[in-house]
């Protein structure tokens, strides 16, 4: 059973029986007639009986009308073994007297019981029908009569058909709407062949806007145009690709005749195909293919004159269907391209970035609304105009890309009137353009424009907040450090008059005052380090020379302060010999191949000092620090920004207490410290020095295990944005000196001293 008519007044009944009958059965819901009588039900069944394969009456849903429905159904001629299912209440079941071949269900049965009963009933019904057909086939003795000879087309008719094949292209070319095309195509076929009934089934295409190929959707074909076919058939009949007429045509790709499947005793008889021909009242079915997939089916009856259709006529229709398939495909391709263009136009119109497209002839091809506003074009129409109609700062960038082919990334330009800052990204590519029906290749430049106004405001606000936080922390830390130093000096100063004659006190007084003043002086120098652009004096220097100088100075510092005894292996005289202090051994593994690097000797030694000092402070009870070097690899620089000439990688590894995970990201922030000593500027200074050399600082730590600090420094000196600022300050100072304008020399020389006298 492929199609079942359900008499019910509840959509829930349709869902219930759809589940019982399975997904292969199409359940058509038909409500009971208003003021139901036997006559009305009889008319209803007469209309639907030839259109459906089975009948289902839900007495639970239609209530008192069940009596008239059952009586009408009993008096309606049914096909042999046509299934009938009736669901009744217990009261209805006691009062009704139904044929034994019907399946009677009770609403008191469970869902599983009902499903098993329906499945078994349909299976037995189908088996009885096949058994009867097999018995008739074995008992048949007569030989089928030979087929009548095919009709012959006269020369005049043949000429007319060939002309129709040539002129059908005019019909196809007149329409941009698929439905209108199919309607006129059916009219042409009907007049050409002189047939009475015909219908065309088609499948739809998937609505996928962004794929290159068209793909057919679904597994069913529906009638999209017909003539002389009953409305009930047009509305409800579907051809499935898994069985029946459509499956046969998709598989065999030939014209199908009803006479071939009419004999239900033939070995290749398909009752579903015969049933579909019967419902449509047609004699022939012609397939229509899109490449190798069945796109549609044209089915039509014989001639209204009663004459037989010739093979040449059927072949003509087959070729016409091929042209129709290509026309339908072209319509969908055109529709898809149109939708893609409309979609892209909407995207470009509403995207928040400005978009400008320029052609090879320096003419503007497209400008979206956002670009119109960002470029301050007002209501002027610039599409089709010369490139110089755009502001010069943008036009020059686009012309540069168009001529050189080099893409522009993140270039900042300033609009001349509003002084608005824009970011420009532009690239050139080849494109095929259509002009006057001819294809032409060309180059195009697409530019994206972004307004940086809000970003700059947000950056300024972020800097302002960062500055406020910085100065708040600065004031707090500075006051703390100064207070500590001043308290010590004040205490000794108050005791000085009383204990001046004590030589030991005077020695202690001198030591404390000098140390505290040195602390304040170091603090001021570190703060001065951040107050000016950092100038570098690069020179060629071996890495091991820098490491030796740092190890020697830091070892002497810790020994002088009686903190640690530092033994630096592999150095000449770089060890302190303060016996009794905790011992820290510094081991070196130098594996780099580059002989020298171009760097600021003093600044790098300063950075190395801070890193080594932190490593030693992490080992108050002694231990080991490992210093290793190696040639850097491209993976050591993110986003493929490996410097020309290569880089060297230097690592300091200690086995101290490590850094907590929450603090690793903050250790380079100013005044960030977890110790009671120091002001927390050491790693901040290191970060600034290394980044000024266009290098990288990486800190990796495992709490309780130790810390590894990695410095990656380019071998060659790299340009830096601060170079331009320093040059500008130098020019300003030189001009001031030449003009003798009386500026304070101390303030003008601050930038000069920032290169080496601080920190």
PDB file of N, CA, C and O in Angstrom, residues 190 332 364 384 470 484 566-567 579 641 659 705 716 722:
ATOM      1  N   UNK A 190       1.148  19.410 -26.758  1.00  0.00           N
ATOM      2  CA  UNK A 190      -0.250  18.985 -26.973  1.00  0.00           C
ATOM      3  C   UNK A 190      -0.688  19.278 -28.402  1.00  0.00           C
ATOM      4  O   UNK A 190      -1.324  18.436 -29.057  1.00  0.00           O
ATOM      5  N   UNK A 332      17.774  27.993 -13.552  1.00  0.00           N
ATOM      6  CA  UNK A 332      18.190  27.903 -12.150  1.00  0.00           C
ATOM      7  C   UNK A 332      19.601  28.453 -11.947  1.00  0.00           C
ATOM      8  O   UNK A 332      19.890  29.077 -10.926  1.00  0.00           O
ATOM      9  N   UNK A 364      36.507  53.591 -11.233  1.00  0.00           N
ATOM     10  CA  UNK A 364      35.879  53.064 -10.023  1.00  0.00           C
ATOM     11  C   UNK A 364      34.715  52.171 -10.435  1.00  0.00           C
ATOM     12  O   UNK A 364      33.803  52.607 -11.145  1.00  0.00           O
ATOM     13  N   UNK A 384      32.169  54.494 -12.089  1.00  0.00           N
ATOM     14  CA  UNK A 384      32.418  54.767 -13.492  1.00  0.00           C
ATOM     15  C   UNK A 384      33.334  55.946 -13.728  1.00  0.00           C
ATOM     16  O   UNK A 384      33.768  56.171 -14.861  1.00  0.00           O
ATOM     17  N   UNK A 470      49.134  53.442  36.519  1.00  0.00           N
ATOM     18  CA  UNK A 470      50.588  53.448  36.662  1.00  0.00           C
ATOM     19  C   UNK A 470      51.037  54.462  37.711  1.00  0.00           C
ATOM     20  O   UNK A 470      51.853  54.159  38.590  1.00  0.00           O
ATOM     21  N   UNK A 484      61.015  54.033  53.555  1.00  0.00           N
ATOM     22  CA  UNK A 484      61.941  53.076  54.167  1.00  0.00           C
ATOM     23  C   UNK A 484      63.349  53.654  54.269  1.00  0.00           C
ATOM     24  O   UNK A 484      64.024  53.539  55.307  1.00  0.00           O
ATOM     25  N   UNK A 566      78.552  33.405  44.542  1.00  0.00           N
ATOM     26  CA  UNK A 566      78.225  33.030  43.171  1.00  0.00           C
ATOM     27  C   UNK A 566      79.475  32.543  42.471  1.00  0.00           C
ATOM     28  O   UNK A 566      80.478  33.275  42.371  1.00  0.00           O
ATOM     29  N   UNK A 567      79.432  31.305  42.005  1.00  0.00           N
ATOM     30  CA  UNK A 567      80.534  30.721  41.262  1.00  0.00           C
ATOM     31  C   UNK A 567      80.083  30.530  39.816  1.00  0.00           C
ATOM     32  O   UNK A 567      79.246  29.683  39.513  1.00  0.00           O
ATOM     33  N   UNK A 579      83.282  32.817  51.640  1.00  0.00           N
ATOM     34  CA  UNK A 579      83.064  31.522  52.265  1.00  0.00           C
ATOM     35  C   UNK A 579      82.084  31.678  53.419  1.00  0.00           C
ATOM     36  O   UNK A 579      82.159  32.626  54.202  1.00  0.00           O
ATOM     37  N   UNK A 641      57.488  36.269  11.524  1.00  0.00           N
ATOM     38  CA  UNK A 641      58.254  37.514  11.500  1.00  0.00           C
ATOM     39  C   UNK A 641      59.725  37.264  11.860  1.00  0.00           C
ATOM     40  O   UNK A 641      60.313  37.965  12.683  1.00  0.00           O
ATOM     41  N   UNK A 659      57.016  30.779  39.732  1.00  0.00           N
ATOM     42  CA  UNK A 659      56.017  31.854  39.742  1.00  0.00           C
ATOM     43  C   UNK A 659      54.643  31.224  39.644  1.00  0.00           C
ATOM     44  O   UNK A 659      54.419  30.314  38.844  1.00  0.00           O
ATOM     45  N   UNK A 705      58.993  24.441  41.017  1.00  0.00           N
ATOM     46  CA  UNK A 705      60.037  23.742  40.260  1.00  0.00           C
ATOM     47  C   UNK A 705      61.109  24.689  39.722  1.00  0.00           C
ATOM     48  O   UNK A 705      62.268  24.310  39.602  1.00  0.00           O
ATOM     49  N   UNK A 716      71.053  41.140  13.509  1.00  0.00           N
ATOM     50  CA  UNK A 716      71.270  42.463  12.932  1.00  0.00           C
ATOM     51  C   UNK A 716      70.346  43.482  13.581  1.00  0.00           C
ATOM     52  O   UNK A 716      69.230  43.142  13.986  1.00  0.00           O
ATOM     53  N   UNK A 722      60.524  53.954  17.378  1.00  0.00           N
ATOM     54  CA  UNK A 722      61.081  54.995  18.237  1.00  0.00           C
ATOM     55  C   UNK A 722      62.277  55.685  17.593  1.00  0.00           C
ATOM     56  O   UNK A 722      62.685  56.760  18.045  1.00  0.00           O
TER      57      UNK A 722
END
